[in-house]
């Protein structure tokens, strides 16, 4: 992570001291740890993240800086350290202090962290309704495990507003080279559960499906008409 071994070792030793005293004097240690999170040396950022985690709820003000590390840091160890610190800062997963970090972590560089975030969001009580838009976007994640936990979270939350996106996934199957139909079955089950809970949603979908089919037929008709007109024009031009 670090480029200068001497700097890394010295800074690491200093941060280790801060880790040991942080619980006793958090007001003194915290500013130095925040600065460490932004250091150009990866090892220093990693040490700082671990030290922040020791402060627990007392480091709530540092969550935005940790989010920055989780989402944008190029060093996997730093991302992991920042993620671990966030989970220690929240006294429990439902702590509103760490909710923004859980949502932001859906865009982390690490697929493991993205999957963890989706899993945790699906377990929150009360349900994490505010996370639904971010979860819907994460349905397109490149990693299968992430997609699995995203779908699971939407089901656990009862996110009926996600129905259009879930139905789209069913229509487009198989997608992105997906071969395991486990996620397909999972989505199919959740869609069915949502429709049973809200019959009006099913009726609305029937109307939408009919409209989509009509649009599709109209589109094909226009396309054929356009092709015919083009052929006619070419024929006339050749004849002329």
GROMACS .gro file of C-alpha atoms in nm:
model
  240
    1UNK     CA    1   0.000   0.000   0.000
    2UNK     CA    2   0.270   0.244   0.098
    3UNK     CA    3   0.556   0.367  -0.116
    4UNK     CA    4   0.801   0.474   0.154
    5UNK     CA    5   0.869   0.196   0.408
    6UNK     CA    6   1.013   0.435   0.667
    7UNK     CA    7   0.716   0.671   0.647
    8UNK     CA    8   0.475   0.381   0.657
    9UNK     CA    9   0.641   0.227   0.961
   10UNK     CA   10   0.665   0.557   1.149
   11UNK     CA   11   0.310   0.662   1.069
   12UNK     CA   12   0.184   0.316   1.154
   13UNK     CA   13   0.353   0.332   1.492
   14UNK     CA   14   0.201   0.675   1.560
   15UNK     CA   15  -0.145   0.558   1.457
   16UNK     CA   16  -0.107   0.251   1.674
   17UNK     CA   17  -0.052   0.483   1.971
   18UNK     CA   18  -0.364   0.676   1.868
   19UNK     CA   19  -0.556   0.349   1.850
   20UNK     CA   20  -0.457   0.266   2.204
   21UNK     CA   21  -0.556   0.605   2.345
   22UNK     CA   22  -0.849   0.686   2.116
   23UNK     CA   23  -1.112   0.546   2.351
   24UNK     CA   24  -0.977   0.751   2.640
   25UNK     CA   25  -0.932   1.078   2.450
   26UNK     CA   26  -1.142   1.056   2.134
   27UNK     CA   27  -1.171   1.433   2.094
   28UNK     CA   28  -0.795   1.457   2.064
   29UNK     CA   29  -0.739   1.150   1.850
   30UNK     CA   30  -1.022   1.194   1.601
   31UNK     CA   31  -0.889   1.492   1.401
   32UNK     CA   32  -0.559   1.311   1.344
   33UNK     CA   33  -0.740   0.997   1.234
   34UNK     CA   34  -0.956   1.189   0.988
   35UNK     CA   35  -0.641   1.341   0.841
   36UNK     CA   36  -0.493   0.994   0.820
   37UNK     CA   37  -0.790   0.872   0.615
   38UNK     CA   38  -0.696   1.123   0.346
   39UNK     CA   39  -0.322   1.050   0.345
   40UNK     CA   40  -0.166   0.957   0.012
   41UNK     CA   41  -0.005   0.653   0.174
   42UNK     CA   42  -0.237   0.353   0.162
   43UNK     CA   43  -0.101   0.192   0.478
   44UNK     CA   44  -0.164   0.510   0.673
   45UNK     CA   45  -0.523   0.527   0.545
   46UNK     CA   46  -0.572   0.165   0.645
   47UNK     CA   47  -0.433   0.219   0.998
   48UNK     CA   48  -0.649   0.528   1.036
   49UNK     CA   49  -0.965   0.344   0.934
   50UNK     CA   50  -0.895   0.066   1.182
   51UNK     CA   51  -0.830   0.318   1.455
   52UNK     CA   52  -1.154   0.502   1.382
   53UNK     CA   53  -1.340   0.177   1.423
   54UNK     CA   54  -1.213   0.147   1.780
   55UNK     CA   55  -1.397   0.465   1.868
   56UNK     CA   56  -1.731   0.306   1.788
   57UNK     CA   57  -2.031   0.542   1.807
   58UNK     CA   58  -1.803   0.826   1.919
   59UNK     CA   59  -1.672   0.846   1.562
   60UNK     CA   60  -2.011   0.906   1.401
   61UNK     CA   61  -1.893   1.236   1.253
   62UNK     CA   62  -1.631   1.049   1.049
   63UNK     CA   63  -1.884   0.836   0.856
   64UNK     CA   64  -1.877   1.065   0.546
   65UNK     CA   65  -1.497   1.030   0.528
   66UNK     CA   66  -1.529   0.654   0.561
   67UNK     CA   67  -1.787   0.646   0.282
   68UNK     CA   68  -1.536   0.823   0.058
   69UNK     CA   69  -1.281   0.550   0.130
   70UNK     CA   70  -1.532   0.267   0.080
   71UNK     CA   71  -1.651   0.392  -0.258
   72UNK     CA   72  -1.342   0.550  -0.411
   73UNK     CA   73  -1.025   0.415  -0.250
   74UNK     CA   74  -0.813   0.206  -0.487
   75UNK     CA   75  -0.660  -0.002  -0.206
   76UNK     CA   76  -0.877  -0.303  -0.110
   77UNK     CA   77  -0.735  -0.311   0.244
   78UNK     CA   78  -0.839   0.051   0.298
   79UNK     CA   79  -1.191  -0.018   0.169
   80UNK     CA   80  -1.220  -0.316   0.401
   81UNK     CA   81  -1.087  -0.116   0.696
   82UNK     CA   82  -1.332   0.168   0.633
   83UNK     CA   83  -1.622  -0.074   0.595
   84UNK     CA   84  -1.531  -0.247   0.919
   85UNK     CA   85  -1.512   0.090   1.095
   86UNK     CA   86  -1.860   0.186   0.973
   87UNK     CA   87  -2.007  -0.134   1.111
   88UNK     CA   88  -1.841  -0.069   1.448
   89UNK     CA   89  -1.963   0.291   1.461
   90UNK     CA   90  -2.324   0.181   1.433
   91UNK     CA   91  -2.440   0.025   1.757
   92UNK     CA   92  -2.664  -0.191   1.538
   93UNK     CA   93  -2.748  -0.210   1.169
   94UNK     CA   94  -3.058   0.003   1.218
   95UNK     CA   95  -2.856   0.293   1.355
   96UNK     CA   96  -2.949   0.589   1.129
   97UNK     CA   97  -2.591   0.715   1.156
   98UNK     CA   98  -2.460   0.440   0.931
   99UNK     CA   99  -2.758   0.414   0.694
  100UNK     CA  100  -2.600   0.650   0.435
  101UNK     CA  101  -2.289   0.432   0.439
  102UNK     CA  102  -2.492   0.116   0.377
  103UNK     CA  103  -2.656   0.276   0.074
  104UNK     CA  104  -2.330   0.423  -0.057
  105UNK     CA  105  -2.155   0.088  -0.017
  106UNK     CA  106  -2.375  -0.051  -0.296
  107UNK     CA  107  -2.128   0.130  -0.525
  108UNK     CA  108  -1.812   0.014  -0.347
  109UNK     CA  109  -1.527  -0.118  -0.559
  110UNK     CA  110  -1.533  -0.442  -0.364
  111UNK     CA  111  -1.810  -0.682  -0.470
  112UNK     CA  112  -1.799  -0.838  -0.123
  113UNK     CA  113  -1.877  -0.503   0.037
  114UNK     CA  114  -2.155  -0.437  -0.215
  115UNK     CA  115  -2.308  -0.776  -0.135
  116UNK     CA  116  -2.275  -0.714   0.240
  117UNK     CA  117  -2.443  -0.376   0.207
  118UNK     CA  118  -2.738  -0.520   0.014
  119UNK     CA  119  -2.771  -0.802   0.265
  120UNK     CA  120  -2.769  -0.563   0.562
  121UNK     CA  121  -3.017  -0.326   0.397
  122UNK     CA  122  -3.255  -0.617   0.357
  123UNK     CA  123  -3.237  -0.694   0.728
  124UNK     CA  124  -3.309  -0.349   0.866
  125UNK     CA  125  -3.604  -0.301   1.096
  126UNK     CA  126  -3.799  -0.093   1.015
  127UNK     CA  127  -3.753  -0.177   0.645
  128UNK     CA  128  -3.510   0.043   0.454
  129UNK     CA  129  -3.765   0.194   0.215
  130UNK     CA  130  -3.537   0.490   0.144
  131UNK     CA  131  -3.278   0.250   0.001
  132UNK     CA  132  -3.510   0.109  -0.266
  133UNK     CA  133  -3.400   0.342  -0.553
  134UNK     CA  134  -3.034   0.253  -0.493
  135UNK     CA  135  -3.120  -0.116  -0.470
  136UNK     CA  136  -3.311  -0.101  -0.799
  137UNK     CA  137  -3.003   0.046  -0.967
  138UNK     CA  138  -2.793  -0.231  -0.813
  139UNK     CA  139  -3.004  -0.494  -0.990
  140UNK     CA  140  -2.765  -0.443  -1.281
  141UNK     CA  141  -2.454  -0.514  -1.073
  142UNK     CA  142  -2.196  -0.721  -1.260
  143UNK     CA  143  -2.154  -0.962  -0.967
  144UNK     CA  144  -2.405  -1.243  -0.921
  145UNK     CA  145  -2.381  -1.250  -0.540
  146UNK     CA  146  -2.454  -0.880  -0.526
  147UNK     CA  147  -2.758  -0.922  -0.751
  148UNK     CA  148  -2.881  -1.208  -0.533
  149UNK     CA  149  -2.870  -1.001  -0.214
  150UNK     CA  150  -3.017  -0.697  -0.390
  151UNK     CA  151  -3.319  -0.900  -0.503
  152UNK     CA  152  -3.347  -1.051  -0.156
  153UNK     CA  153  -3.338  -0.705   0.003
  154UNK     CA  154  -3.612  -0.573  -0.226
  155UNK     CA  155  -3.825  -0.872  -0.132
  156UNK     CA  156  -3.763  -0.832   0.241
  157UNK     CA  157  -3.837  -0.460   0.227
  158UNK     CA  158  -4.158  -0.524   0.037
  159UNK     CA  159  -4.056  -0.277  -0.230
  160UNK     CA  160  -4.361  -0.289  -0.455
  161UNK     CA  161  -4.223   0.017  -0.636
  162UNK     CA  162  -3.949  -0.214  -0.766
  163UNK     CA  163  -4.202  -0.428  -0.957
  164UNK     CA  164  -4.139  -0.269  -1.299
  165UNK     CA  165  -3.765  -0.325  -1.265
  166UNK     CA  166  -3.812  -0.682  -1.143
  167UNK     CA  167  -4.056  -0.764  -1.424
  168UNK     CA  168  -3.808  -0.622  -1.673
  169UNK     CA  169  -3.546  -0.865  -1.544
  170UNK     CA  170  -3.787  -1.151  -1.602
  171UNK     CA  171  -3.864  -1.038  -1.957
  172UNK     CA  172  -3.497  -1.000  -2.047
  173UNK     CA  173  -3.391  -1.342  -1.914
  174UNK     CA  174  -3.127  -1.470  -1.965
  175UNK     CA  175  -2.929  -1.153  -1.907
  176UNK     CA  176  -2.560  -1.071  -1.914
  177UNK     CA  177  -2.463  -1.432  -1.970
  178UNK     CA  178  -2.649  -1.543  -1.655
  179UNK     CA  179  -2.682  -1.920  -1.662
  180UNK     CA  180  -2.791  -2.004  -1.309
  181UNK     CA  181  -3.167  -1.955  -1.297
  182UNK     CA  182  -3.168  -1.920  -0.917
  183UNK     CA  183  -3.204  -1.544  -0.932
  184UNK     CA  184  -3.476  -1.576  -1.196
  185UNK     CA  185  -3.680  -1.800  -0.965
  186UNK     CA  186  -3.615  -1.565  -0.676
  187UNK     CA  187  -3.744  -1.265  -0.873
  188UNK     CA  188  -4.042  -1.463  -1.001
  189UNK     CA  189  -4.140  -1.556  -0.644
  190UNK     CA  190  -4.108  -1.198  -0.518
  191UNK     CA  191  -4.311  -1.057  -0.808
  192UNK     CA  192  -4.585  -1.308  -0.735
  193UNK     CA  193  -4.583  -1.218  -0.364
  194UNK     CA  194  -4.607  -0.847  -0.443
  195UNK     CA  195  -4.897  -0.899  -0.684
  196UNK     CA  196  -5.084  -1.108  -0.428
  197UNK     CA  197  -5.043  -0.833  -0.169
  198UNK     CA  198  -5.163  -0.567  -0.408
  199UNK     CA  199  -5.419  -0.699  -0.660
  200UNK     CA  200  -5.451  -0.356  -0.817
  201UNK     CA  201  -5.087  -0.383  -0.918
  202UNK     CA  202  -5.165  -0.696  -1.118
  203UNK     CA  203  -5.456  -0.525  -1.294
  204UNK     CA  204  -5.237  -0.224  -1.369
  205UNK     CA  205  -4.967  -0.451  -1.509
  206UNK     CA  206  -5.215  -0.620  -1.740
  207UNK     CA  207  -5.308  -0.279  -1.877
  208UNK     CA  208  -4.940  -0.187  -1.918
  209UNK     CA  209  -4.858  -0.518  -2.083
  210UNK     CA  210  -5.144  -0.470  -2.332
  211UNK     CA  211  -5.027  -0.117  -2.406
  212UNK     CA  212  -4.670  -0.242  -2.457
  213UNK     CA  213  -4.791  -0.510  -2.699
  214UNK     CA  214  -4.995  -0.252  -2.893
  215UNK     CA  215  -4.694  -0.022  -2.910
  216UNK     CA  216  -4.480  -0.312  -3.028
  217UNK     CA  217  -4.729  -0.406  -3.300
  218UNK     CA  218  -4.759  -0.042  -3.407
  219UNK     CA  219  -4.383  -0.012  -3.417
  220UNK     CA  220  -4.353  -0.317  -3.639
  221UNK     CA  221  -4.628  -0.188  -3.870
  222UNK     CA  222  -4.455   0.147  -3.906
  223UNK     CA  223  -4.127  -0.028  -3.970
  224UNK     CA  224  -4.278  -0.245  -4.242
  225UNK     CA  225  -4.453   0.053  -4.393
  226UNK     CA  226  -4.128   0.243  -4.392
  227UNK     CA  227  -3.946  -0.044  -4.558
  228UNK     CA  228  -4.218  -0.066  -4.824
  229UNK     CA  229  -4.199   0.305  -4.892
  230UNK     CA  230  -3.823   0.285  -4.921
  231UNK     CA  231  -3.840  -0.009  -5.163
  232UNK     CA  232  -4.101   0.177  -5.367
  233UNK     CA  233  -3.885   0.485  -5.384
  234UNK     CA  234  -3.584   0.281  -5.492
  235UNK     CA  235  -3.792   0.105  -5.762
  236UNK     CA  236  -3.922   0.437  -5.894
  237UNK     CA  237  -3.573   0.579  -5.892
  238UNK     CA  238  -3.439   0.280  -6.083
  239UNK     CA  239  -3.730   0.296  -6.326
  240UNK     CA  240  -3.671   0.664  -6.381
   0.00000   0.00000   0.00000
